[in-house]
CSV table of C-alpha atoms in Angstrom, one decimal:
chain,number,residue,atom,x,y,z
A,271,MET,CA,97.2,121.4,12.2
A,272,PRO,CA,100.4,119.4,12.3
A,273,ARG,CA,101.8,118.6,8.9
A,274,THR,CA,104.5,116.1,8.0
A,275,HIS,CA,106.8,116.1,5.0
A,276,VAL,CA,106.6,112.7,3.4
A,277,SER,CA,109.0,111.3,0.8
A,278,CYS,CA,108.3,108.1,-1.0
A,279,THR,CA,108.2,106.5,-4.4
A,280,VAL,CA,104.8,106.4,-6.2
A,281,ASN,CA,104.5,104.5,-9.4
A,282,GLY,CA,108.2,104.6,-9.9
A,283,ASP,CA,108.6,108.4,-9.4
A,284,GLU,CA,110.1,109.9,-6.3
A,285,VAL,CA,107.6,112.2,-4.7
A,286,ASP,CA,107.4,114.6,-1.8
A,287,PHE,CA,104.3,116.0,-0.3
A,288,LEU,CA,103.0,117.7,2.9
A,289,SER,CA,100.3,115.9,4.7
A,290,SER,CA,98.4,116.6,7.8
A,291,ASP,CA,99.2,113.9,10.3
A,292,GLU,CA,95.9,112.2,10.6
A,293,THR,CA,95.1,112.2,6.9
A,294,SER,CA,94.8,108.8,5.3
A,295,LEU,CA,97.2,107.8,2.6
A,296,LEU,CA,94.2,107.4,0.4
A,297,ASN,CA,93.3,111.1,0.7
A,298,ALA,CA,96.9,112.1,0.3
A,299,LEU,CA,97.2,110.1,-2.9
A,300,ARG,CA,94.0,111.5,-4.3
A,301,ASP,CA,94.2,115.1,-3.1
A,302,GLU,CA,97.9,115.8,-2.9
A,303,LEU,CA,99.1,113.7,-5.8
A,304,GLY,CA,96.0,113.7,-8.0
A,305,LEU,CA,95.9,109.9,-8.2
A,306,THR,CA,92.1,109.5,-8.3
A,307,GLY,CA,92.3,106.0,-9.5
A,308,VAL,CA,92.5,105.0,-5.9
A,309,LYS,CA,88.8,105.0,-4.7
A,310,GLU,CA,87.2,105.3,-1.4
A,311,GLY,CA,84.5,102.8,-0.8
A,312,CYS,CA,83.9,102.0,2.8
A,313,GLY,CA,86.9,103.8,4.4
A,314,THR,CA,87.3,101.0,6.9
A,315,GLY,CA,89.3,98.3,5.1
A,316,ASP,CA,86.3,96.1,4.2
A,317,CYS,CA,85.8,96.8,0.4
A,318,GLY,CA,89.3,97.0,-1.1
A,319,ALA,CA,88.4,99.8,-3.5
A,320,CYS,CA,91.5,101.7,-2.3
A,321,THR,CA,93.9,98.7,-2.7
A,322,ILE,CA,97.4,99.7,-3.5
A,323,LEU,CA,100.8,98.0,-3.3
A,324,VAL,CA,103.1,99.1,-0.5
A,325,ASP,CA,106.6,97.6,-1.0
A,326,GLY,CA,104.9,95.0,-3.2
A,327,LYS,CA,102.2,94.0,-0.7
A,328,VAL,CA,98.5,94.7,-1.1
A,329,ASN,CA,97.2,97.3,1.4
A,330,CYS,CA,94.1,99.4,1.9
A,331,ALA,CA,95.2,103.0,1.5
A,332,CYS,CA,92.3,104.1,3.7
A,333,LEU,CA,93.8,102.1,6.6
A,334,MET,CA,97.2,103.9,6.5
A,335,PHE,CA,98.0,107.3,7.8
A,336,ALA,CA,99.8,109.3,5.1
A,337,PRO,CA,103.1,109.8,7.1
A,338,GLU,CA,103.4,106.0,7.3
A,339,ALA,CA,104.3,106.0,3.6
A,340,GLU,CA,107.7,107.7,4.3
A,341,GLY,CA,110.4,105.8,2.5
A,342,SER,CA,108.1,103.2,0.9
A,343,SER,CA,107.4,102.3,-2.6
A,344,ILE,CA,103.8,102.6,-3.6
A,345,LEU,CA,102.0,101.3,-6.7
A,346,THR,CA,98.5,102.5,-7.6
A,347,VAL,CA,96.4,101.5,-10.6
A,348,GLU,CA,97.8,104.4,-12.5
A,349,GLY,CA,101.2,102.6,-12.4
A,350,ILE,CA,100.4,99.1,-13.6
A,351,ALA,CA,100.4,99.7,-17.3
A,352,GLN,CA,103.8,99.9,-19.1
A,353,GLY,CA,103.4,103.2,-21.0
A,354,ASP,CA,100.6,102.6,-23.6
A,355,GLN,CA,100.7,98.9,-23.0
A,356,LEU,CA,98.0,97.8,-20.6
A,357,HIS,CA,98.8,95.2,-18.0
A,358,PRO,CA,97.2,91.9,-19.0
A,359,VAL,CA,94.6,92.2,-16.2
A,360,GLN,CA,93.6,95.6,-17.5
A,361,GLN,CA,93.2,94.2,-21.0
A,362,THR,CA,91.3,91.1,-19.9
A,363,PHE,CA,88.9,93.2,-17.7
A,364,LEU,CA,88.2,95.3,-20.8
A,365,GLU,CA,87.7,92.4,-23.1
A,366,GLY,CA,85.7,90.4,-20.6
A,367,ALA,CA,83.5,93.4,-19.5
A,368,ALA,CA,84.5,92.5,-16.0
A,369,LEU,CA,83.1,95.8,-14.7
A,370,GLN,CA,80.0,97.9,-14.6
A,371,CYS,CA,80.2,101.1,-12.6
A,372,GLY,CA,84.0,100.7,-12.2
A,373,VAL,CA,84.5,102.0,-8.7
A,374,CYS,CA,85.8,98.7,-7.5
A,375,THR,CA,87.9,98.1,-10.6
A,376,PRO,CA,91.2,99.8,-9.7
A,377,GLY,CA,91.4,97.9,-6.4
A,378,PHE,CA,90.6,94.6,-8.2
A,379,LEU,CA,93.2,95.3,-10.9
A,380,VAL,CA,95.9,96.1,-8.3
A,381,ALA,CA,95.0,93.0,-6.2
A,382,ALA,CA,94.9,90.8,-9.3
A,383,LYS,CA,98.3,92.1,-10.5
A,384,ALA,CA,99.8,91.4,-7.0
A,385,LEU,CA,98.4,87.8,-7.1
A,386,LEU,CA,99.8,87.2,-10.6
A,387,ASP,CA,103.2,88.7,-9.5
A,388,GLU,CA,103.4,86.0,-6.8
A,389,ASN,CA,101.6,83.2,-8.5
A,390,SER,CA,101.3,83.3,-12.3
A,391,ASP,CA,99.2,80.2,-12.4
A,392,PRO,CA,96.6,80.4,-9.7
A,393,THR,CA,93.6,78.1,-9.4
A,394,GLU,CA,90.1,79.5,-9.3
A,395,THR,CA,90.0,79.0,-5.6
A,396,GLU,CA,93.3,80.8,-5.1
A,397,ILE,CA,92.0,83.7,-7.2
A,398,ARG,CA,88.8,83.9,-5.2
A,399,TYR,CA,90.7,83.9,-1.9
A,400,ALA,CA,93.2,86.5,-3.1
A,401,LEU,CA,90.4,88.8,-4.2
A,402,ALA,CA,88.2,88.2,-1.1
A,403,GLY,CA,89.2,91.6,0.2
A,404,ASN,CA,87.7,93.3,-2.8
A,405,LEU,CA,84.0,93.8,-3.1
A,406,CYS,CA,82.0,94.4,-6.3
A,407,ARG,CA,78.3,95.3,-6.0
A,408,CYS,CA,77.5,95.3,-9.8
A,409,THR,CA,78.8,92.4,-11.8
A,410,GLY,CA,79.0,89.6,-9.4
A,411,TYR,CA,82.4,88.0,-9.4
A,412,ASP,CA,82.4,85.5,-12.2
A,413,LYS,CA,83.5,87.8,-15.0
A,414,ILE,CA,86.2,89.2,-12.7
A,415,ILE,CA,87.5,85.8,-11.9
A,416,ARG,CA,87.4,84.8,-15.6
A,417,ALA,CA,89.3,87.9,-16.5
A,418,VAL,CA,92.0,87.1,-14.0
A,419,GLN,CA,92.2,83.6,-15.3
A,420,GLU,CA,92.6,84.8,-18.8
A,421,ALA,CA,95.3,87.3,-17.7
A,422,ALA,CA,97.1,84.5,-16.0
A,423,VAL,CA,97.2,82.6,-19.3
A,424,GLN,CA,98.6,85.7,-21.1
A,425,VAL,CA,101.2,86.3,-18.3
A,426,ASN,CA,102.2,82.6,-18.6
A,427,GLY,CA,102.4,82.8,-22.3
A,428,ALA,CA,104.6,85.8,-22.1
A,429,SER,CA,107.0,84.1,-19.7
A,430,LYS,CA,107.3,80.8,-21.5
B,1445,MET,CA,90.7,119.0,1.1
B,1446,ALA,CA,88.6,116.1,2.3
B,1447,GLN,CA,89.1,116.0,6.0
B,1448,TYR,CA,89.7,112.6,7.2
B,1449,VAL,CA,89.2,112.6,11.0
B,1450,THR,CA,89.4,115.2,13.7
B,1451,ASP,CA,92.0,117.9,13.5
B,1452,PHE,CA,95.1,118.2,15.6
B,1453,MET,CA,96.3,114.6,15.7
B,1454,ARG,CA,100.1,114.3,15.5
B,1455,TYR,CA,101.9,111.3,14.1
B,1456,ALA,CA,105.2,110.0,15.5
B,1457,ALA,CA,107.3,107.1,14.4
B,1458,PRO,CA,109.9,106.4,17.1
B,1459,THR,CA,112.7,104.0,16.2
B,1460,THR,CA,113.4,102.7,19.8
B,1461,THR,CA,111.2,101.5,22.6
B,1462,ASP,CA,112.7,104.2,24.9
B,1463,GLU,CA,111.6,106.9,22.5
B,1464,ALA,CA,108.1,105.3,22.3
B,1465,VAL,CA,107.8,105.1,26.1
B,1466,GLU,CA,108.8,108.8,26.3
B,1467,LEU,CA,106.3,109.9,23.8
B,1468,LEU,CA,103.6,108.0,25.6
B,1469,GLN,CA,104.6,109.6,28.9
B,1470,SER,CA,104.5,113.0,27.3
B,1471,ASP,CA,100.9,112.8,26.2
B,1472,PRO,CA,98.2,111.0,28.2
B,1473,ASP,CA,96.0,111.0,25.1
B,1474,ALA,CA,98.5,109.2,22.9
B,1475,ARG,CA,97.7,105.9,21.2
B,1476,VAL,CA,100.1,103.3,19.9
B,1477,PHE,CA,99.3,101.4,16.8
B,1478,ALA,CA,100.7,98.8,14.5
B,1479,GLY,CA,98.5,98.1,11.5
B,1480,ALA,CA,95.7,100.6,12.5
B,1481,THR,CA,93.1,98.2,11.0
B,1482,ASP,CA,91.0,98.6,14.1
B,1483,LEU,CA,92.2,102.1,15.2
B,1484,ILE,CA,91.4,104.0,12.0
B,1485,PRO,CA,87.7,102.7,11.8
B,1486,GLN,CA,87.4,103.5,15.5
B,1487,ILE,CA,88.7,107.0,15.1
B,1488,ARG,CA,86.3,107.5,12.1
B,1489,ALA,CA,83.5,106.3,14.3
B,1490,GLY,CA,84.4,109.0,16.8
B,1491,ARG,CA,86.1,107.1,19.5
B,1492,PRO,CA,88.9,107.4,20.5
B,1493,GLU,CA,90.3,110.8,19.6
B,1494,PRO,CA,94.0,110.5,20.3
B,1495,SER,CA,96.1,113.6,20.1
B,1496,LEU,CA,99.2,111.6,19.3
B,1497,LEU,CA,99.5,108.6,17.1
B,1498,VAL,CA,102.5,106.5,17.8
B,1499,ASP,CA,103.5,104.2,15.0
B,1500,LEU,CA,105.4,101.2,16.4
B,1501,LYS,CA,106.4,99.7,13.1
B,1502,ARG,CA,109.7,101.6,12.8
B,1503,ILE,CA,111.1,100.0,16.0
B,1504,GLU,CA,113.1,97.0,15.0
B,1505,ARG,CA,112.1,94.7,17.9
B,1506,LEU,CA,108.4,95.3,17.1
B,1507,VAL,CA,108.7,93.7,13.6
B,1508,ALA,CA,111.5,91.1,14.2
B,1509,VAL,CA,110.9,87.4,14.3
B,1510,SER,CA,113.6,85.1,15.6
B,1511,HIS,CA,114.0,81.5,16.9
B,1512,ASN,CA,116.8,80.9,19.3
B,1513,ASN,CA,117.5,78.3,22.1
B,1514,GLY,CA,114.0,76.8,21.9
B,1515,THR,CA,112.1,80.1,22.0
B,1516,TRP,CA,110.4,82.1,19.3
B,1517,THR,CA,110.4,85.9,19.7
B,1518,VAL,CA,107.8,87.6,17.5
B,1519,GLY,CA,107.6,91.4,17.3
B,1520,ALA,CA,104.2,92.6,18.4
B,1521,ALA,CA,103.7,94.6,15.2
B,1522,THR,CA,104.8,91.9,12.8
B,1523,PRO,CA,102.3,91.5,10.0
B,1524,THR,CA,100.4,88.2,10.3
B,1525,SER,CA,101.1,87.6,6.6
B,1526,ALA,CA,104.8,87.3,7.5
B,1527,LEU,CA,104.0,84.6,10.1
B,1528,THR,CA,101.8,82.5,7.8
B,1529,ALA,CA,104.4,82.7,5.1
B,1530,ASN,CA,107.1,81.5,7.5
B,1531,PRO,CA,107.4,77.7,6.9
B,1532,GLU,CA,109.4,77.0,10.1
B,1533,PHE,CA,107.0,79.0,12.2
B,1534,SER,CA,103.9,77.5,10.6
B,1535,ALA,CA,105.3,73.9,11.0
B,1536,ALA,CA,105.9,74.5,14.7
B,1537,PHE,CA,102.6,76.2,15.5
B,1538,PRO,CA,100.1,75.2,12.7
B,1539,GLY,CA,97.0,76.1,14.7
B,1540,LEU,CA,98.4,79.5,15.7
B,1541,SER,CA,99.5,80.1,12.1
B,1542,GLU,CA,96.0,79.3,10.8
B,1543,ALA,CA,94.4,81.5,13.4
B,1544,SER,CA,96.7,84.4,12.5
B,1545,GLY,CA,95.9,83.9,8.8
B,1546,LEU,CA,92.1,84.2,9.4
B,1547,ILE,CA,92.3,87.9,10.4
B,1548,GLY,CA,90.8,89.6,7.4
B,1549,SER,CA,91.7,89.8,3.7
B,1550,ASP,CA,95.2,89.8,2.2
B,1551,GLN,CA,95.1,93.6,2.5
B,1552,ILE,CA,94.4,93.3,6.2
B,1553,GLN,CA,96.9,90.4,6.7
B,1554,ASN,CA,99.7,92.7,5.5
B,1555,ARG,CA,98.9,95.1,8.4
B,1556,SER,CA,97.3,93.0,11.2
B,1557,SER,CA,99.5,91.9,14.1
B,1558,TRP,CA,99.3,89.9,17.3
B,1559,GLY,CA,99.9,93.0,19.3
B,1560,GLY,CA,97.0,94.8,17.7
B,1561,ASN,CA,94.7,91.7,17.7
B,1562,LEU,CA,95.3,91.3,21.4
B,1563,CYS,CA,95.2,94.9,22.6
B,1564,ASN,CA,92.2,95.8,20.6
B,1565,ALA,CA,90.7,93.3,23.0
B,1566,SER,CA,87.8,92.1,20.9
B,1567,PRO,CA,86.3,88.9,22.4
B,1568,ALA,CA,86.4,87.4,18.9
B,1569,ALA,CA,90.1,88.0,18.1
B,1570,ASP,CA,91.2,84.9,16.2
B,1571,SER,CA,94.9,84.8,17.3
B,1572,VAL,CA,94.3,85.1,21.0
B,1573,PRO,CA,92.9,81.7,21.9
B,1574,ALA,CA,95.7,80.1,19.8
B,1575,LEU,CA,98.3,82.2,21.6
B,1576,VAL,CA,96.8,81.3,25.0
B,1577,VAL,CA,96.9,77.5,24.4
B,1578,ASN,CA,100.5,77.8,23.4
B,1579,ASP,CA,101.4,79.6,26.7
B,1580,ALA,CA,102.5,82.8,24.9
B,1581,ARG,CA,104.0,85.6,27.0
B,1582,ALA,CA,104.1,89.2,26.2
B,1583,VAL,CA,107.1,91.5,26.8
B,1584,ILE,CA,105.7,94.9,27.8
B,1585,ALA,CA,107.5,98.2,27.7
B,1586,GLY,CA,106.6,101.0,30.2
B,1587,ALA,CA,108.1,103.9,32.1
B,1588,SER,CA,109.5,101.6,34.8
B,1589,GLY,CA,111.2,99.3,32.2
B,1590,GLU,CA,110.2,96.0,30.7
B,1591,ARG,CA,108.0,93.3,32.3
B,1592,THR,CA,106.6,90.0,31.0
B,1593,ALA,CA,103.0,88.8,31.4
B,1594,ASP,CA,101.1,85.8,30.2
B,1595,VAL,CA,98.9,86.6,27.1
B,1596,ALA,CA,96.0,85.0,29.0
B,1597,ASP,CA,96.2,87.9,31.5
B,1598,ILE,CA,96.3,90.8,29.1
B,1599,VAL,CA,92.6,91.2,28.1
B,1600,THR,CA,90.2,91.9,31.0
B,1601,GLY,CA,87.0,92.6,29.0
B,1602,PRO,CA,85.8,93.9,25.6
B,1603,GLY,CA,88.2,96.8,24.7
B,1604,GLU,CA,89.9,96.5,28.1
B,1605,THR,CA,93.4,95.3,28.9
B,1606,SER,CA,95.6,95.0,32.0
B,1607,LEU,CA,98.2,97.2,30.4
B,1608,ASN,CA,98.9,100.3,32.4
B,1609,ASP,CA,98.8,103.8,30.9
B,1610,GLY,CA,101.8,104.3,28.6
B,1611,GLU,CA,102.6,100.6,28.3
B,1612,PHE,CA,102.7,98.7,25.1
B,1613,ILE,CA,103.7,95.2,24.0
B,1614,ILE,CA,107.1,94.9,22.4
B,1615,GLU,CA,107.2,91.2,21.5
B,1616,PHE,CA,105.7,87.8,22.2
B,1617,LEU,CA,107.6,84.8,23.5
B,1618,LEU,CA,106.7,81.2,22.6
B,1619,ASP,CA,108.6,78.1,23.6
B,1620,ASP,CA,109.0,75.4,21.1
B,1621,PRO,CA,106.2,72.9,21.4
B,1622,PRO,CA,107.4,69.7,23.2
B,1623,ALA,CA,107.9,66.6,21.1
B,1624,GLY,CA,104.6,64.8,20.3
B,1625,SER,CA,102.5,67.9,20.7
B,1626,SER,CA,100.7,70.2,18.3
B,1627,ASP,CA,97.8,72.7,18.1
B,1628,ALA,CA,94.7,73.5,16.1
B,1629,TYR,CA,92.3,76.4,15.7
B,1630,LEU,CA,88.9,76.4,14.2
B,1631,ARG,CA,86.3,79.1,14.0
B,1632,LEU,CA,82.8,79.4,12.7
B,1633,ILE,CA,81.6,82.4,10.7
B,1634,PRO,CA,78.3,82.7,8.8
B,1635,ARG,CA,80.1,83.4,5.5
B,1636,THR,CA,83.0,81.5,3.9
B,1637,GLU,CA,85.6,84.3,4.4
B,1638,MET,CA,86.0,87.8,5.7
B,1639,ASP,CA,84.0,87.7,8.8
B,1640,ILE,CA,84.3,87.8,12.6
B,1641,ALA,CA,84.2,84.6,14.6
B,1642,VAL,CA,80.9,83.5,16.1
B,1643,VAL,CA,82.9,80.9,18.0
B,1644,GLY,CA,86.7,80.2,17.9
B,1645,ALA,CA,88.2,77.1,19.5
B,1646,ALA,CA,91.9,76.6,20.0
B,1647,VAL,CA,93.4,73.3,21.3
B,1648,GLN,CA,97.0,72.3,22.2
B,1649,LEU,CA,97.7,68.6,22.9
B,1650,SER,CA,100.7,66.6,23.9
B,1651,MET,CA,100.3,62.9,23.0
B,1652,ASP,CA,101.9,59.9,24.6
B,1653,GLY,CA,101.3,57.3,22.0
B,1654,ASP,CA,97.6,57.1,21.6
B,1655,SER,CA,96.7,58.8,24.9
B,1656,VAL,CA,96.7,62.4,25.8
B,1657,ALA,CA,99.5,63.5,28.1
B,1658,SER,CA,98.4,67.2,28.4
B,1659,ALA,CA,95.7,69.3,26.9
B,1660,LYS,CA,94.8,73.0,26.7
B,1661,VAL,CA,91.5,74.3,25.4
B,1662,ALA,CA,90.6,78.0,24.9
B,1663,LEU,CA,87.5,79.5,23.3
B,1664,GLY,CA,87.0,82.9,21.7
B,1665,ALA,CA,83.9,84.9,21.0
B,1666,VAL,CA,81.8,83.2,23.6
B,1667,ALA,CA,82.5,85.4,26.6
B,1668,PRO,CA,83.8,88.9,27.4
B,1669,THR,CA,87.4,87.5,27.2
B,1670,VAL,CA,89.0,84.3,25.9
B,1671,VAL,CA,88.0,81.4,28.2
B,1672,ARG,CA,90.3,78.5,29.2
B,1673,VAL,CA,88.2,75.3,29.7
B,1674,PRO,CA,89.9,73.3,32.5
B,1675,ASP,CA,87.0,70.8,32.6
B,1676,ALA,CA,87.5,70.0,28.9
B,1677,GLU,CA,91.2,69.6,29.4
B,1678,ALA,CA,90.7,67.3,32.4
B,1679,ALA,CA,88.3,65.2,30.3
B,1680,LEU,CA,90.9,64.7,27.6
B,1681,VAL,CA,94.0,64.0,29.7
B,1682,GLY,CA,94.7,60.3,30.1
B,1683,SER,CA,92.1,59.4,27.4
B,1684,THR,CA,92.7,57.9,24.0
B,1685,LEU,CA,90.2,60.5,22.6
B,1686,ASP,CA,87.4,57.9,22.6
B,1687,ASP,CA,83.9,59.1,22.0
B,1688,ASP,CA,83.1,59.5,25.7
B,1689,ALA,CA,86.2,61.7,26.3
B,1690,LEU,CA,85.4,63.8,23.2
B,1691,ALA,CA,81.7,64.2,24.2
B,1692,ALA,CA,82.8,65.2,27.8
B,1693,ALA,CA,85.2,67.8,26.4
B,1694,ALA,CA,82.5,69.2,24.1
B,1695,ALA,CA,80.0,69.4,26.9
B,1696,ALA,CA,82.6,71.1,29.1
B,1697,ALA,CA,83.3,73.6,26.3
B,1698,SER,CA,79.6,74.4,25.8
B,1699,ALA,CA,79.2,74.8,29.6
B,1700,ALA,CA,82.1,77.2,29.8
B,1701,CYS,CA,80.5,79.7,27.3
B,1702,ASN,CA,79.0,82.9,28.5
B,1703,PRO,CA,78.1,84.3,25.1
B,1704,ILE,CA,76.1,87.3,23.9
B,1705,ASP,CA,73.0,86.9,21.8
B,1706,ASP,CA,73.3,88.9,18.5
B,1707,LYS,CA,72.6,88.8,14.8
B,1708,ARG,CA,75.5,86.5,14.2
B,1709,GLY,CA,74.6,83.8,16.7
B,1710,THR,CA,72.2,83.1,19.5
B,1711,ILE,CA,73.4,82.0,22.9
B,1712,GLN,CA,72.2,78.5,22.3
B,1713,TYR,CA,73.9,78.3,18.9
B,1714,ARG,CA,77.2,79.6,20.2
B,1715,ARG,CA,77.2,77.1,23.0
B,1716,GLN,CA,76.4,74.2,20.7
B,1717,VAL,CA,79.0,75.3,18.1
B,1718,ALA,CA,81.7,75.7,20.9
B,1719,GLY,CA,81.3,72.0,21.7
B,1720,VAL,CA,81.4,70.9,18.1
B,1721,LEU,CA,84.5,73.0,17.2
B,1722,THR,CA,86.3,71.9,20.4
B,1723,LYS,CA,85.8,68.3,19.5
B,1724,ARG,CA,87.0,68.8,15.9
B,1725,ALA,CA,90.0,70.9,16.9
B,1726,VAL,CA,91.0,68.2,19.4
B,1727,GLN,CA,91.0,65.6,16.7
B,1728,ILE,CA,93.0,67.8,14.3
B,1729,ALA,CA,95.6,68.7,17.0
B,1730,ALA,CA,95.9,65.0,18.0
B,1731,GLN,CA,96.5,64.0,14.4
B,1732,ARG,CA,99.2,66.6,14.1
B,1733,ALA,CA,100.7,65.7,17.4
B,1734,LYS,CA,101.0,62.0,16.4
B,1735,GLY,CA,102.6,63.1,13.2
B,1736,ALA,CA,105.1,65.0,15.3
B,1737,ASN,CA,106.0,62.0,17.4
């Protein structure tokens, strides 16, 4: 089976791994690098459970071949906290109980962080559109939206 | 280790079009891809089973966007999010920008491309009707060099294109819209977001004061390929977009449909909606064109 050597940055660390060519980046992150926060939901780009940032942009890790990551900078849910300090979206998801089973949560957190990086004061509509690529089958979306709104308030408070 | 698809696929990321052409010549079972948002689900579903995956995104021309001497050149693998975020492009082609932005979620937008949307050859591809009404051309690479073809001539049926074996699209060419013209694209989906068009309607109009100087109408998702609607265009040209002209254009659009009957829309529904969306897209394009006068 052809295997390719891949060098990239993951959560701030330079990493190297060997990947079979047809493996998804999702499987490489989970199986080669042990980053099991990245979840597989549908495997076809519909559910967003595998959402990661590639060079700052949201992507579905299941829709990338692992060798495509060469030279890129990747952020997974494992990389969004600053040491012991949770990212505001992680804190507000906890406080607002914006999850039940939690499988969709890493993808939502990464997508919400990406939104707030670009737009720290989004409207509810903007939040709903930005998270439209992430599906939750437990809570419904209201708690999730409210958690992102609350995180935006904290992000704004910190920057003002 | 969890096995993702079949064994023995190789991945290659050429950095020039010549290298890509050579790779495709070397392996008849090779497949090019840009965002792979259609290819990976298709591979997972068991078709196709390429032996070589050729990633086009490392070729500079495939991801470059430029605007020189009245022509836009858009790399075929350029993510659609880069186009919708480009204010100059979106001002020049608001309908095409909107159509491009309707392809999937933000995650998909960072991967989806015109080249992929076109060559996947789904009848419901959102960007294609909008490319067609803007007279977009495709620059195609192949073993015998480059050639240019109208986007309208690329798709020949669901999943089928007129590209020869080993050919791929390098970039798209779009001339600046003439003064007093603009475009619009509307689609209907059963949900509010994240769905595939039941009907898509693209319109490009040039206005001369209050009357229509030229018109182009193309429909998606209502036939095996995108359909131009010359009868609707003829009904609009010379009119002031009065009720009779709009009704005639809508009736022509409905008549041009040759849709499938499926869970997302019946034949009758798709025909009806094609007329309604055509009429509304005409009105939006006209408003924009008058603003551009």
